[in-house]
Structures are given as structure tokens and as C-alpha cells.
């Protein structure tokens, strides 16, 4: 846990989000919508809390098994080794990120980061719960002697750098655009406009894209449409994590040719077996008449979902800091207690009623009571208080009658 700098950066991230939100309101730019931001932040918390379920298996493999095969470990006393490793990490990041855009099964995990149809600092926190792939690409660096712990630190700083580029409020940055990844570059990366697809994969340095032919300049005359070509149509973090996996699994199941059942996972992103293209065509977004996914909900329901988000963030952070040595089943229960409100909160924002939230709250009490013996004292109290607040907040919500809204075309 000691290496997870990003967890400690979280309060700074949230402060920046609040500042950008204030700027957005002052300038009346409308770059923030509650449902889309909820989706992004819920996915951020979700991916952090699934860390509980993942033993960093690959880190262990690289540390113990590869150790016998590696060259002598680099000395970390020399600051230039750190600089070199930071640049090398970004080079590895570029290729792993590019592969995640270009190969079907890798895109399945990465598509989550791109599924926001807005573009603001919360988009940066919209992270997948299944990304271990950068480790596979890091193996050559480990064999050459990169120390694993230091490599993880470089990875965390790389991720922290990428946070601030997710904004529309900074246009271009002069000479910085030559070398570094800037908001303008990364906006292109998140665009679904045909000319911008699979461009600007760099994390910190834009030079890799310029070297390997994936660079594109932002054209101010063309409005950027953010998101993925097949709209997610949900703010539910589980739906977001499973969407592409599910549609690939369905194709693999129903396609006639056995070769296609295997091939589909490793083909370029978007490739589907011919019979699936014919029998189960997928509706792609019409970019000429693009409409963001924007389900209606009452302000009280929105406020309730926002409350769940804040509680999950506070309780989840405390929980991750305090409960380090949990057994697998204990970790699963903790993860359920933290992440279930994000799923029911999403349902409320999507206008699907509060019945399931009532059930969630009622089930959480015995679950928390039963598990209170093995969690740290502070997190148990925090969870109990969060549950109490949710129960009280549910009461007025129960009497809110949703206004009938005609379904958008
Ligand atoms: Zn990407
Ligand atoms: Zn991004």
C-alpha cells in the first residue's frame, strides 16, 4: 500500500475538480453534468476499491521470478537514473496505451476511460478496474534492471501528470506543446471524430506520437465530440466495466466459425466476425446528430446520488488506508459495502427508482455488523455513520414523485 501515491493525491484531485467546477459555472461553459461526473468519479472509486480484490500478482512475479533473470538492479542514488526511468516508463506507457486502443481485448478494459461524453477533470479519474497490462510491457525494463518499486513510483507520477490535461479550460501552451502532452493533445485523444481516432497516446511526453506517426494537432475549427463510437448509455460503474467484454463474449458465443471465436479477442479494435456484423449489427453513434446520454432525474434524487458519491469517497479512502491485511472474503465484503452505493446511486440518476437503494441500505446493516470484528475501528464507525445518513436521507426521497418526461428520440 505504501507505494500508492495516487491515493494520497486524491484530496488534491478533488480540490482541482471543485476549482474547475467553479470556473465552469462562472464562465457558463457547461462542461460539467452531474450524471456524467458521477459516472467518472464512481468509476474512479470503483477501480481503487477493486484494488482490494487484486493481489498485485504481476508485481510479485516480476519481483521474485524475474529477479533470477534480470541484470543488476540500477542504483537509485543517481538522480539521472530516476530521470531516465521516468522517460523510459512513459515510452513503455505509450506502447501499452497504443495497444490498448488497437487490440480488441485490451480496448475492452481501456474503453472505460473514454466512455465519458464530457471532458473535464473528473474524466481523468474514470479508470478501469482491470488494467494490469502495462506490467506485461514493463517486463523488458525489469529484465534490464529497473527496480520494481521505483518503477511503480514512476507509474504513479505518470498517472498524476495525466490528471490536469483533462480540461477544456486551457487552450494551447506555446512551446510546451512541442514536447509535453497538453490538454489540447489529450482532448484529441478523447475525441470520437473520425480524424482523431487513435491519436496522441502519450502519457507525459508527446514526442512518442510524433516519432511513431500517431500525432494529431487539435483543429479549433472542428468541434470535438467526446466519448466512444458506441455510446455507453449508462452511468453505472459495473455496466461501464463490462460493456465491451460482454459484447465480445456474445459475438464469440454466437459466431459460427470456431476460428472466429478465438480470433475476435486479438483482432484490431472493432473487428467482428462477418456473420455477427450481418446478423447482429451494432448501432454506431451518428456524429452528425450527436446527443449526449442524459437521463432525467429530480434534483433531490441527484443530490442523494451526489451524497453517496461523497460518502463512498471518504469511507473508501479511510478503509483502504486502515485495512491492509484482509483475507479475500473480508476484502470482498469491504468492497461490496463501499461500491454498492455507487451502483444504486447510478440507478437513481438513471431514473430507475429507489427500491433497490432501500434494499441496499437494509442489507448493509447486518453485513457491517457481522464484519465489524475484522475491520479497523475508524472505518467501521465511518461506514456506520454513512449508513445512518443514507437512511435519514432516504426518507424525504421516498416521497419525491418523479415528473413524467417523454423519452428522448
Ligand atoms: Zn486512451
Ligand atoms: Zn484521458
mmCIF file of C-alpha atoms and ligand atoms in Angstrom:
data_model
loop_
_atom_site.group_PDB
_atom_site.id
_atom_site.type_symbol
_atom_site.label_atom_id
_atom_site.label_comp_id
_atom_site.label_asym_id
_atom_site.label_seq_id
_atom_site.Cartn_x
_atom_site.Cartn_y
_atom_site.Cartn_z
ATOM 1 C CA UNK A 1 0.000 0.000 0.000
ATOM 2 C CA UNK A 2 2.903 2.282 0.757
ATOM 3 C CA UNK A 3 3.569 2.855 -2.917
ATOM 4 C CA UNK A 4 0.073 4.042 -3.813
ATOM 5 C CA UNK A 5 0.824 7.753 -4.122
ATOM 6 C CA UNK A 6 -2.338 8.290 -6.159
ATOM 7 C CA UNK A 7 -4.480 7.616 -3.087
ATOM 8 C CA UNK A 8 -2.701 10.432 -1.251
ATOM 9 C CA UNK A 9 -3.110 12.696 -4.270
ATOM 10 C CA UNK A 10 -6.905 12.193 -4.142
ATOM 11 C CA UNK A 11 -7.690 15.264 -1.955
ATOM 12 C CA UNK A 12 -5.615 17.419 -4.335
ATOM 13 C CA UNK A 13 -7.512 15.970 -7.295
ATOM 14 C CA UNK A 14 -10.851 16.748 -5.648
ATOM 15 C CA UNK A 15 -9.785 20.316 -4.864
ATOM 16 C CA UNK A 16 -8.838 20.829 -8.545
ATOM 17 C CA UNK A 17 -12.199 19.370 -9.606
ATOM 18 C CA UNK A 18 -14.021 21.873 -7.355
ATOM 19 C CA UNK A 19 -11.961 24.778 -8.748
ATOM 20 C CA UNK A 20 -12.655 23.705 -12.336
ATOM 21 C CA UNK A 21 -16.346 23.337 -11.488
ATOM 22 C CA UNK A 22 -16.369 26.896 -10.098
ATOM 23 C CA UNK A 23 -14.651 28.176 -13.272
ATOM 24 C CA UNK A 24 -17.178 26.234 -15.354
ATOM 25 C CA UNK A 25 -20.093 27.836 -13.515
ATOM 26 C CA UNK A 26 -18.514 31.328 -13.665
ATOM 27 C CA UNK A 27 -17.825 31.089 -17.401
ATOM 28 C CA UNK A 28 -21.153 29.296 -18.011
ATOM 29 C CA UNK A 29 -19.365 26.758 -20.220
ATOM 30 C CA UNK A 30 -21.481 23.753 -19.165
ATOM 31 C CA UNK A 31 -18.621 21.271 -19.213
ATOM 32 C CA UNK A 32 -19.958 19.573 -16.058
ATOM 33 C CA UNK A 33 -23.107 17.482 -15.781
ATOM 34 C CA UNK A 34 -23.955 15.630 -12.581
ATOM 35 C CA UNK A 35 -24.697 12.254 -14.194
ATOM 36 C CA UNK A 36 -21.557 12.132 -16.337
ATOM 37 C CA UNK A 37 -19.323 13.322 -13.493
ATOM 38 C CA UNK A 38 -20.973 10.831 -11.161
ATOM 39 C CA UNK A 39 -20.127 8.076 -13.657
ATOM 40 C CA UNK A 40 -16.496 9.204 -13.833
ATOM 41 C CA UNK A 41 -15.960 9.564 -10.094
ATOM 42 C CA UNK A 42 -17.847 6.352 -9.308
ATOM 43 C CA UNK A 43 -15.519 4.521 -11.715
ATOM 44 C CA UNK A 44 -12.517 6.110 -10.019
ATOM 45 C CA UNK A 45 -13.616 4.924 -6.572
ATOM 46 C CA UNK A 46 -14.661 1.581 -8.022
ATOM 47 C CA UNK A 47 -11.248 0.954 -9.580
ATOM 48 C CA UNK A 48 -9.477 1.954 -6.375
ATOM 49 C CA UNK A 49 -11.701 -0.270 -4.237
ATOM 50 C CA UNK A 50 -11.222 -3.275 -6.555
ATOM 51 C CA UNK A 51 -7.551 -2.992 -5.601
ATOM 52 C CA UNK A 52 -8.767 -4.797 -2.514
ATOM 53 C CA UNK A 53 -9.584 -7.782 -4.691
ATOM 54 C CA UNK A 54 -6.410 -7.777 -6.705
ATOM 55 C CA UNK A 55 -3.265 -9.126 -5.231
ATOM 56 C CA UNK A 56 -0.627 -7.485 -7.375
ATOM 57 C CA UNK A 57 0.254 -10.826 -8.803
ATOM 58 C CA UNK A 58 2.311 -9.479 -11.657
ATOM 59 C CA UNK A 59 4.332 -7.300 -9.295
ATOM 60 C CA UNK A 60 5.077 -10.416 -7.270
ATOM 61 C CA UNK A 61 6.058 -12.396 -10.349
ATOM 62 C CA UNK A 62 8.342 -9.657 -11.581
ATOM 63 C CA UNK A 63 9.894 -9.245 -8.172
ATOM 64 C CA UNK A 64 10.520 -12.883 -7.334
ATOM 65 C CA UNK A 65 10.647 -14.941 -10.509
ATOM 66 C CA UNK A 66 12.182 -12.404 -12.873
ATOM 67 C CA UNK A 67 14.739 -11.484 -10.241
ATOM 68 C CA UNK A 68 16.815 -14.515 -11.220
ATOM 69 C CA UNK A 69 16.886 -13.481 -14.863
ATOM 70 C CA UNK A 70 17.418 -9.740 -14.530
ATOM 71 C CA UNK A 71 20.594 -7.758 -14.998
ATOM 72 C CA UNK A 72 21.954 -5.992 -11.955
ATOM 73 C CA UNK A 73 19.454 -3.552 -10.469
ATOM 74 C CA UNK A 74 20.059 0.134 -11.293
ATOM 75 C CA UNK A 75 21.373 2.338 -8.499
ATOM 76 C CA UNK A 76 18.743 4.789 -7.308
ATOM 77 C CA UNK A 77 21.291 7.134 -5.711
ATOM 78 C CA UNK A 78 21.942 8.776 -9.061
ATOM 79 C CA UNK A 79 19.106 11.245 -9.865
ATOM 80 C CA UNK A 80 19.720 10.758 -13.590
ATOM 81 C CA UNK A 81 18.678 7.133 -13.212
ATOM 82 C CA UNK A 82 15.320 8.407 -11.962
ATOM 83 C CA UNK A 83 15.012 10.859 -14.868
ATOM 84 C CA UNK A 84 15.896 8.119 -17.349
ATOM 85 C CA UNK A 85 13.466 5.706 -15.763
ATOM 86 C CA UNK A 86 10.666 8.295 -15.819
ATOM 87 C CA UNK A 87 11.198 8.818 -19.566
ATOM 88 C CA UNK A 88 11.502 5.062 -20.162
ATOM 89 C CA UNK A 89 8.282 4.458 -18.242
ATOM 90 C CA UNK A 90 6.480 6.936 -20.497
ATOM 91 C CA UNK A 91 7.863 5.177 -23.580
ATOM 92 C CA UNK A 92 6.513 1.848 -22.247
ATOM 93 C CA UNK A 93 3.255 3.590 -21.332
ATOM 94 C CA UNK A 94 2.939 4.943 -24.900
ATOM 95 C CA UNK A 95 3.151 1.460 -26.421
ATOM 96 C CA UNK A 96 0.908 -0.235 -23.885
ATOM 97 C CA UNK A 97 -1.654 2.582 -24.251
ATOM 98 C CA UNK A 98 -1.461 2.379 -28.039
ATOM 99 C CA UNK A 99 -2.030 -1.403 -27.914
ATOM 100 C CA UNK A 100 -4.993 -0.847 -25.616
ATOM 101 C CA UNK A 101 -6.511 1.232 -28.400
ATOM 102 C CA UNK A 102 -5.613 -1.088 -31.240
ATOM 103 C CA UNK A 103 -6.447 -4.600 -29.991
ATOM 104 C CA UNK A 104 -9.977 -5.775 -29.136
ATOM 105 C CA UNK A 105 -9.461 -7.429 -25.741
ATOM 106 C CA UNK A 106 -7.205 -4.642 -24.492
ATOM 107 C CA UNK A 107 -9.679 -1.988 -25.637
ATOM 108 C CA UNK A 108 -12.357 -3.776 -23.556
ATOM 109 C CA UNK A 109 -10.666 -2.543 -20.382
ATOM 110 C CA UNK A 110 -9.472 0.814 -21.646
ATOM 111 C CA UNK A 111 -12.755 1.893 -23.297
ATOM 112 C CA UNK A 112 -13.990 2.775 -19.802
ATOM 113 C CA UNK A 113 -11.644 5.763 -19.585
ATOM 114 C CA UNK A 114 -13.029 7.022 -22.898
ATOM 115 C CA UNK A 115 -16.740 6.477 -22.243
ATOM 116 C CA UNK A 116 -17.371 9.949 -20.777
ATOM 117 C CA UNK A 117 -19.209 12.235 -23.200
ATOM 118 C CA UNK A 118 -17.987 15.298 -21.318
ATOM 119 C CA UNK A 119 -14.373 16.279 -20.855
ATOM 120 C CA UNK A 120 -13.293 17.679 -17.519
ATOM 121 C CA UNK A 121 -11.021 16.781 -14.600
ATOM 122 C CA UNK A 122 -13.410 14.066 -13.408
ATOM 123 C CA UNK A 123 -12.804 12.280 -16.731
ATOM 124 C CA UNK A 124 -9.207 11.734 -15.599
ATOM 125 C CA UNK A 125 -10.457 9.716 -12.644
ATOM 126 C CA UNK A 126 -12.661 7.500 -14.820
ATOM 127 C CA UNK A 127 -10.421 4.458 -14.595
ATOM 128 C CA UNK A 128 -10.784 0.817 -15.484
ATOM 129 C CA UNK A 129 -10.836 -1.850 -12.799
ATOM 130 C CA UNK A 130 -8.907 -4.345 -14.936
ATOM 131 C CA UNK A 131 -5.658 -2.768 -16.059
ATOM 132 C CA UNK A 132 -2.624 -4.882 -15.341
ATOM 133 C CA UNK A 133 -1.406 -4.786 -18.877
ATOM 134 C CA UNK A 134 1.243 -2.107 -18.514
ATOM 135 C CA UNK A 135 3.085 -4.712 -16.397
ATOM 136 C CA UNK A 136 3.478 -7.085 -19.306
ATOM 137 C CA UNK A 137 5.046 -4.271 -21.306
ATOM 138 C CA UNK A 138 7.303 -3.442 -18.366
ATOM 139 C CA UNK A 139 8.934 -6.883 -18.230
ATOM 140 C CA UNK A 140 11.820 -5.953 -20.598
ATOM 141 C CA UNK A 141 12.587 -2.945 -18.378
ATOM 142 C CA UNK A 142 12.666 -5.201 -15.305
ATOM 143 C CA UNK A 143 14.977 -7.625 -17.110
ATOM 144 C CA UNK A 144 17.295 -4.712 -17.897
ATOM 145 C CA UNK A 145 17.476 -3.926 -14.199
ATOM 146 C CA UNK A 146 14.717 -1.381 -13.480
ATOM 147 C CA UNK A 147 13.862 -1.750 -9.759
ATOM 148 C CA UNK A 148 10.164 -2.676 -9.424
ATOM 149 C CA UNK A 149 9.380 -0.345 -6.511
ATOM 150 C CA UNK A 150 10.911 2.662 -8.284
ATOM 151 C CA UNK A 151 9.102 1.695 -11.490
ATOM 152 C CA UNK A 152 5.789 1.797 -9.599
ATOM 153 C CA UNK A 153 6.661 5.265 -8.289
ATOM 154 C CA UNK A 154 7.340 6.435 -11.877
ATOM 155 C CA UNK A 155 3.975 4.952 -12.879
ATOM 156 C CA UNK A 156 2.185 6.866 -10.131
ATOM 157 C CA UNK A 157 3.819 10.175 -11.129
ATOM 158 C CA UNK A 158 2.984 9.468 -14.749
ATOM 159 C CA UNK A 159 -0.670 8.998 -13.795
ATOM 160 C CA UNK A 160 -0.666 12.129 -11.632
ATOM 161 C CA UNK A 161 0.735 14.171 -14.542
ATOM 162 C CA UNK A 162 -2.087 12.932 -16.750
ATOM 163 C CA UNK A 163 -4.724 14.319 -14.392
ATOM 164 C CA UNK A 164 -4.502 18.007 -15.278
ATOM 165 C CA UNK A 165 -4.605 17.546 -19.076
ATOM 166 C CA UNK A 166 -8.268 16.533 -18.839
ATOM 167 C CA UNK A 167 -9.614 20.081 -19.132
ATOM 168 C CA UNK A 168 -11.227 22.244 -21.805
ATOM 169 C CA UNK A 169 -10.384 25.465 -19.998
ATOM 170 C CA UNK A 170 -6.737 25.563 -21.154
ATOM 171 C CA UNK A 171 -6.442 26.102 -24.898
ATOM 172 C CA UNK A 172 -2.782 25.757 -26.030
ATOM 173 C CA UNK A 173 0.505 26.231 -24.197
ATOM 174 C CA UNK A 174 3.081 27.536 -26.698
ATOM 175 C CA UNK A 175 6.478 25.747 -26.774
ATOM 176 C CA UNK A 176 5.294 23.242 -24.168
ATOM 177 C CA UNK A 177 3.191 21.720 -26.957
ATOM 178 C CA UNK A 178 6.395 20.610 -28.713
ATOM 179 C CA UNK A 179 7.469 18.141 -26.055
ATOM 180 C CA UNK A 180 4.848 17.578 -23.379
ATOM 181 C CA UNK A 181 1.332 16.140 -23.519
ATOM 182 C CA UNK A 182 -1.002 19.114 -23.052
ATOM 183 C CA UNK A 183 -4.772 19.487 -22.619
ATOM 184 C CA UNK A 184 -5.059 20.247 -26.342
ATOM 185 C CA UNK A 185 -3.262 16.983 -27.267
ATOM 186 C CA UNK A 186 -5.279 14.881 -24.885
ATOM 187 C CA UNK A 187 -8.611 16.377 -25.983
ATOM 188 C CA UNK A 188 -7.788 14.971 -29.420
ATOM 189 C CA UNK A 189 -7.129 11.596 -27.779
ATOM 190 C CA UNK A 190 -10.619 11.576 -26.224
ATOM 191 C CA UNK A 191 -12.398 12.646 -29.424
ATOM 192 C CA UNK A 192 -14.567 10.313 -31.455
ATOM 193 C CA UNK A 193 -14.372 12.489 -34.583
ATOM 194 C CA UNK A 194 -13.117 10.237 -37.420
ATOM 195 C CA UNK A 195 -9.899 12.227 -37.992
ATOM 196 C CA UNK A 196 -8.867 11.975 -34.338
ATOM 197 C CA UNK A 197 -9.428 8.246 -33.669
ATOM 198 C CA UNK A 198 -6.359 6.532 -32.128
ATOM 199 C CA UNK A 199 -4.201 9.656 -31.905
ATOM 200 C CA UNK A 200 -1.968 11.107 -29.144
ATOM 201 C CA UNK A 201 -1.359 8.102 -26.883
ATOM 202 C CA UNK A 202 1.495 9.671 -24.881
ATOM 203 C CA UNK A 203 1.174 9.999 -21.092
ATOM 204 C CA UNK A 204 3.678 12.744 -20.268
ATOM 205 C CA UNK A 205 5.696 13.304 -23.467
ATOM 206 C CA UNK A 206 4.083 13.863 -26.872
ATOM 207 C CA UNK A 207 7.364 13.040 -28.654
ATOM 208 C CA UNK A 208 6.491 9.314 -28.979
ATOM 209 C CA UNK A 209 3.383 10.132 -31.018
ATOM 210 C CA UNK A 210 5.418 12.442 -33.219
ATOM 211 C CA UNK A 211 8.095 9.743 -33.659
ATOM 212 C CA UNK A 212 5.759 6.823 -34.334
ATOM 213 C CA UNK A 213 3.142 8.530 -36.502
ATOM 214 C CA UNK A 214 0.140 8.792 -34.181
ATOM 215 C CA UNK A 215 0.264 12.541 -33.551
ATOM 216 C CA UNK A 216 -2.593 14.888 -34.406
ATOM 217 C CA UNK A 217 -2.926 18.596 -33.764
ATOM 218 C CA UNK A 218 -6.225 19.914 -32.423
ATOM 219 C CA UNK A 219 -8.115 21.840 -35.086
ATOM 220 C CA UNK A 220 -10.049 24.673 -33.364
ATOM 221 C CA UNK A 221 -12.417 24.906 -36.327
ATOM 222 C CA UNK A 222 -13.800 21.394 -35.771
ATOM 223 C CA UNK A 223 -15.875 20.810 -32.673
ATOM 224 C CA UNK A 224 -14.722 17.779 -30.695
ATOM 225 C CA UNK A 225 -17.292 15.120 -29.834
ATOM 226 C CA UNK A 226 -16.109 13.261 -26.736
ATOM 227 C CA UNK A 227 -16.787 9.617 -25.955
ATOM 228 C CA UNK A 228 -16.736 6.246 -27.693
ATOM 229 C CA UNK A 229 -18.267 5.388 -31.069
ATOM 230 C CA UNK A 230 -20.765 3.120 -29.394
ATOM 231 C CA UNK A 231 -22.296 5.155 -26.604
ATOM 232 C CA UNK A 232 -22.171 3.559 -23.151
ATOM 233 C CA UNK A 233 -25.645 4.862 -22.308
ATOM 234 C CA UNK A 234 -25.181 4.367 -18.569
ATOM 235 C CA UNK A 235 -23.503 5.893 -15.515
ATOM 236 C CA UNK A 236 -23.351 2.550 -13.718
ATOM 237 C CA UNK A 237 -19.719 1.578 -12.999
ATOM 238 C CA UNK A 238 -20.392 -2.152 -13.466
ATOM 239 C CA UNK A 239 -22.086 -1.628 -16.834
ATOM 240 C CA UNK A 240 -19.143 0.546 -17.893
ATOM 241 C CA UNK A 241 -16.609 -2.101 -16.890
ATOM 242 C CA UNK A 242 -18.427 -4.920 -18.666
ATOM 243 C CA UNK A 243 -19.877 -3.327 -21.809
ATOM 244 C CA UNK A 244 -17.177 -4.216 -24.336
ATOM 245 C CA UNK A 245 -16.291 -7.554 -22.680
ATOM 246 C CA UNK A 246 -19.933 -8.566 -22.810
ATOM 247 C CA UNK A 247 -20.479 -7.707 -26.460
ATOM 248 C CA UNK A 248 -17.275 -9.561 -27.445
ATOM 249 C CA UNK A 249 -18.303 -12.605 -25.400
ATOM 250 C CA UNK A 250 -21.738 -12.597 -27.082
ATOM 251 C CA UNK A 251 -20.077 -12.460 -30.517
ATOM 252 C CA UNK A 252 -17.646 -15.243 -29.595
ATOM 253 C CA UNK A 253 -20.526 -17.382 -28.379
ATOM 254 C CA UNK A 254 -22.847 -16.960 -31.365
ATOM 255 C CA UNK A 255 -20.423 -16.799 -34.275
ATOM 256 C CA UNK A 256 -20.383 -19.987 -36.370
ATOM 257 C CA UNK A 257 -16.694 -20.409 -37.158
ATOM 258 C CA UNK A 258 -14.524 -21.777 -34.359
ATOM 259 C CA UNK A 259 -11.515 -19.802 -35.546
ATOM 260 C CA UNK A 260 -13.513 -16.573 -35.128
ATOM 261 C CA UNK A 261 -14.420 -17.468 -31.541
ATOM 262 C CA UNK A 262 -10.719 -17.227 -30.695
ATOM 263 C CA UNK A 263 -9.654 -14.640 -33.204
ATOM 264 C CA UNK A 264 -12.107 -11.971 -32.095
ATOM 265 C CA UNK A 265 -10.155 -11.172 -28.901
ATOM 266 C CA UNK A 266 -6.864 -10.447 -30.640
ATOM 267 C CA UNK A 267 -8.020 -8.627 -33.770
ATOM 268 C CA UNK A 268 -7.827 -4.852 -34.255
ATOM 269 C CA UNK A 269 -10.332 -2.876 -32.187
ATOM 270 C CA UNK A 270 -13.855 -3.029 -33.583
ATOM 271 C CA UNK A 271 -13.282 -6.188 -35.660
ATOM 272 C CA UNK A 272 -16.237 -8.595 -35.603
ATOM 273 C CA UNK A 273 -16.896 -11.930 -37.351
ATOM 274 C CA UNK A 274 -18.697 -11.458 -40.696
ATOM 275 C CA UNK A 275 -21.791 -13.380 -39.577
ATOM 276 C CA UNK A 276 -22.080 -11.211 -36.461
ATOM 277 C CA UNK A 277 -21.785 -7.991 -38.498
ATOM 278 C CA UNK A 278 -24.600 -9.349 -40.666
ATOM 279 C CA UNK A 279 -26.905 -10.884 -38.027
ATOM 280 C CA UNK A 280 -26.318 -8.562 -35.075
ATOM 281 C CA UNK A 281 -25.360 -5.166 -36.437
ATOM 282 C CA UNK A 282 -24.244 -2.643 -33.817
ATOM 283 C CA UNK A 283 -25.684 0.837 -33.925
ATOM 284 C CA UNK A 284 -22.820 3.350 -34.046
ATOM 285 C CA UNK A 285 -23.313 6.914 -32.863
ATOM 286 C CA UNK A 286 -24.469 9.305 -35.561
ATOM 287 C CA UNK A 287 -21.837 12.018 -35.205
ATOM 288 C CA UNK A 288 -23.778 14.476 -37.353
ATOM 289 C CA UNK A 289 -26.685 14.402 -34.891
ATOM 290 C CA UNK A 290 -24.839 13.574 -31.708
ATOM 291 C CA UNK A 291 -26.802 13.652 -28.466
ATOM 292 C CA UNK A 292 -25.186 13.025 -25.112
ATOM 293 C CA UNK A 293 -26.620 10.365 -22.834
ATOM 294 C CA UNK A 294 -28.524 12.500 -20.341
ATOM 295 C CA UNK A 295 -31.252 10.697 -18.343
ATOM 296 C CA UNK A 296 -33.660 12.849 -16.377
ATOM 297 C CA UNK A 297 -33.837 12.785 -12.584
ATOM 298 C CA UNK A 298 -35.283 15.036 -9.918
ATOM 299 C CA UNK A 299 -32.872 17.439 -8.131
ATOM 300 C CA UNK A 300 -33.480 15.635 -4.807
ATOM 301 C CA UNK A 301 -32.509 12.333 -6.424
ATOM 302 C CA UNK A 302 -29.410 13.945 -7.922
ATOM 303 C CA UNK A 303 -28.485 15.326 -4.504
ATOM 304 C CA UNK A 304 -28.913 11.878 -2.960
ATOM 305 C CA UNK A 305 -26.637 10.265 -5.576
ATOM 306 C CA UNK A 306 -24.056 13.001 -5.017
ATOM 307 C CA UNK A 307 -24.228 12.338 -1.270
ATOM 308 C CA UNK A 308 -23.495 8.636 -1.921
ATOM 309 C CA UNK A 309 -20.517 9.617 -4.051
ATOM 310 C CA UNK A 310 -19.040 11.825 -1.332
ATOM 311 C CA UNK A 311 -19.645 9.205 1.369
ATOM 312 C CA UNK A 312 -18.089 6.433 -0.762
ATOM 313 C CA UNK A 313 -15.061 8.612 -1.402
ATOM 314 C CA UNK A 314 -14.492 9.409 2.277
ATOM 315 C CA UNK A 315 -15.307 5.962 3.641
ATOM 316 C CA UNK A 316 -13.426 4.198 0.819
ATOM 317 C CA UNK A 317 -10.233 6.212 1.369
ATOM 318 C CA UNK A 318 -10.311 5.574 5.098
ATOM 319 C CA UNK A 319 -10.990 1.897 4.508
ATOM 320 C CA UNK A 320 -8.121 1.490 2.044
ATOM 321 C CA UNK A 321 -5.738 3.232 4.420
ATOM 322 C CA UNK A 322 -6.789 1.331 7.504
ATOM 323 C CA UNK A 323 -7.419 -2.235 6.344
ATOM 324 C CA UNK A 324 -4.245 -3.602 4.843
ATOM 325 C CA UNK A 325 -4.159 -7.252 5.809
ATOM 326 C CA UNK A 326 -7.572 -8.613 4.945
ATOM 327 C CA UNK A 327 -8.395 -12.145 3.873
ATOM 328 C CA UNK A 328 -10.020 -12.476 0.462
ATOM 329 C CA UNK A 329 -13.571 -12.851 1.796
ATOM 330 C CA UNK A 330 -13.107 -9.897 4.160
ATOM 331 C CA UNK A 331 -11.860 -7.804 1.249
ATOM 332 C CA UNK A 332 -14.863 -8.807 -0.877
ATOM 333 C CA UNK A 333 -17.329 -7.739 1.846
ATOM 334 C CA UNK A 334 -15.484 -4.424 2.295
ATOM 335 C CA UNK A 335 -15.540 -3.859 -1.431
ATOM 336 C CA UNK A 336 -19.299 -4.572 -1.534
ATOM 337 C CA UNK A 337 -20.006 -2.126 1.290
ATOM 338 C CA UNK A 338 -18.042 0.637 -0.446
ATOM 339 C CA UNK A 339 -19.085 0.112 -4.051
ATOM 340 C CA UNK A 340 -22.751 -0.983 -3.845
ATOM 341 C CA UNK A 341 -23.993 2.593 -3.138
ATOM 342 C CA UNK A 342 -22.290 3.711 -6.361
ATOM 343 C CA UNK A 343 -24.326 1.204 -8.347
ATOM 344 C CA UNK A 344 -27.635 2.025 -6.653
ATOM 345 C CA UNK A 345 -26.749 5.759 -6.915
ATOM 346 C CA UNK A 346 -26.329 5.296 -10.664
ATOM 347 C CA UNK A 347 -29.734 3.623 -10.876
ATOM 348 C CA UNK A 348 -31.303 6.578 -9.073
ATOM 349 C CA UNK A 349 -29.643 9.013 -11.508
ATOM 350 C CA UNK A 350 -30.951 6.942 -14.398
ATOM 351 C CA UNK A 351 -34.477 7.327 -13.022
ATOM 352 C CA UNK A 352 -34.807 3.674 -12.035
ATOM 353 C CA UNK A 353 -36.381 4.314 -8.652
ATOM 354 C CA UNK A 354 -35.128 3.934 -5.095
ATOM 355 C CA UNK A 355 -36.479 0.479 -4.216
ATOM 356 C CA UNK A 356 -33.113 -1.153 -4.813
ATOM 357 C CA UNK A 357 -31.396 1.524 -2.733
ATOM 358 C CA UNK A 358 -33.730 0.775 0.174
ATOM 359 C CA UNK A 359 -32.786 -2.915 -0.099
ATOM 360 C CA UNK A 360 -29.090 -1.992 -0.324
ATOM 361 C CA UNK A 361 -29.266 0.079 2.874
ATOM 362 C CA UNK A 362 -31.231 -2.588 4.747
ATOM 363 C CA UNK A 363 -28.768 -5.330 3.744
ATOM 364 C CA UNK A 364 -25.733 -3.221 4.625
ATOM 365 C CA UNK A 365 -26.588 -3.058 8.340
ATOM 366 C CA UNK A 366 -26.217 -6.799 9.128
ATOM 367 C CA UNK A 367 -23.261 -7.059 6.729
ATOM 368 C CA UNK A 368 -21.434 -4.251 8.502
ATOM 369 C CA UNK A 369 -22.338 -5.633 11.920
ATOM 370 C CA UNK A 370 -21.020 -9.090 11.000
ATOM 371 C CA UNK A 371 -17.780 -7.727 9.560
ATOM 372 C CA UNK A 372 -17.084 -5.109 12.234
ATOM 373 C CA UNK A 373 -14.779 -7.532 14.070
ATOM 374 C CA UNK A 374 -12.144 -7.615 11.355
ATOM 375 C CA UNK A 375 -12.159 -4.040 10.019
ATOM 376 C CA UNK A 376 -10.317 -1.128 11.583
ATOM 377 C CA UNK A 377 -12.278 0.822 14.170
ATOM 378 C CA UNK A 378 -12.362 4.115 12.211
ATOM 379 C CA UNK A 379 -13.663 2.568 9.021
ATOM 380 C CA UNK A 380 -16.399 0.669 10.870
ATOM 381 C CA UNK A 381 -17.555 3.907 12.511
ATOM 382 C CA UNK A 382 -17.341 5.792 9.232
ATOM 383 C CA UNK A 383 -19.402 3.134 7.457
ATOM 384 C CA UNK A 384 -21.989 3.084 10.246
ATOM 385 C CA UNK A 385 -22.337 6.887 10.125
ATOM 386 C CA UNK A 386 -22.584 6.819 6.314
ATOM 387 C CA UNK A 387 -25.351 4.220 6.557
ATOM 388 C CA UNK A 388 -27.194 6.280 9.159
ATOM 389 C CA UNK A 389 -27.010 9.408 6.972
ATOM 390 C CA UNK A 390 -28.216 7.416 3.943
ATOM 391 C CA UNK A 391 -31.174 6.026 5.910
ATOM 392 C CA UNK A 392 -32.232 9.517 7.011
ATOM 393 C CA UNK A 393 -31.751 10.940 3.507
ATOM 394 C CA UNK A 394 -33.858 8.133 2.034
ATOM 395 C CA UNK A 395 -36.925 9.226 3.991
ATOM 396 C CA UNK A 396 -37.613 12.514 2.131
ATOM 397 C CA UNK A 397 -36.525 10.869 -1.117
ATOM 398 C CA UNK A 398 -39.237 8.272 -0.713
ATOM 399 C CA UNK A 399 -41.913 10.929 -1.098
ATOM 400 C CA UNK A 400 -40.464 12.587 -4.208
ATOM 401 C CA UNK A 401 -42.748 11.990 -7.139
ATOM 402 C CA UNK A 402 -40.754 11.979 -10.375
ATOM 403 C CA UNK A 403 -42.166 14.186 -13.121
ATOM 404 C CA UNK A 404 -43.072 12.325 -16.284
ATOM 405 C CA UNK A 405 -40.561 13.082 -19.007
ATOM 406 C CA UNK A 406 -41.159 11.972 -22.579
ATOM 407 C CA UNK A 407 -38.346 9.712 -23.777
ATOM 408 C CA UNK A 408 -35.800 11.487 -25.963
ATOM 409 C CA UNK A 409 -35.530 10.234 -29.540
HETATM 410 ZN ZN1 LIG B 1 -6.741 6.074 -24.356
HETATM 411 ZN ZN1 LIG B 2 -7.583 10.562 -20.729
#
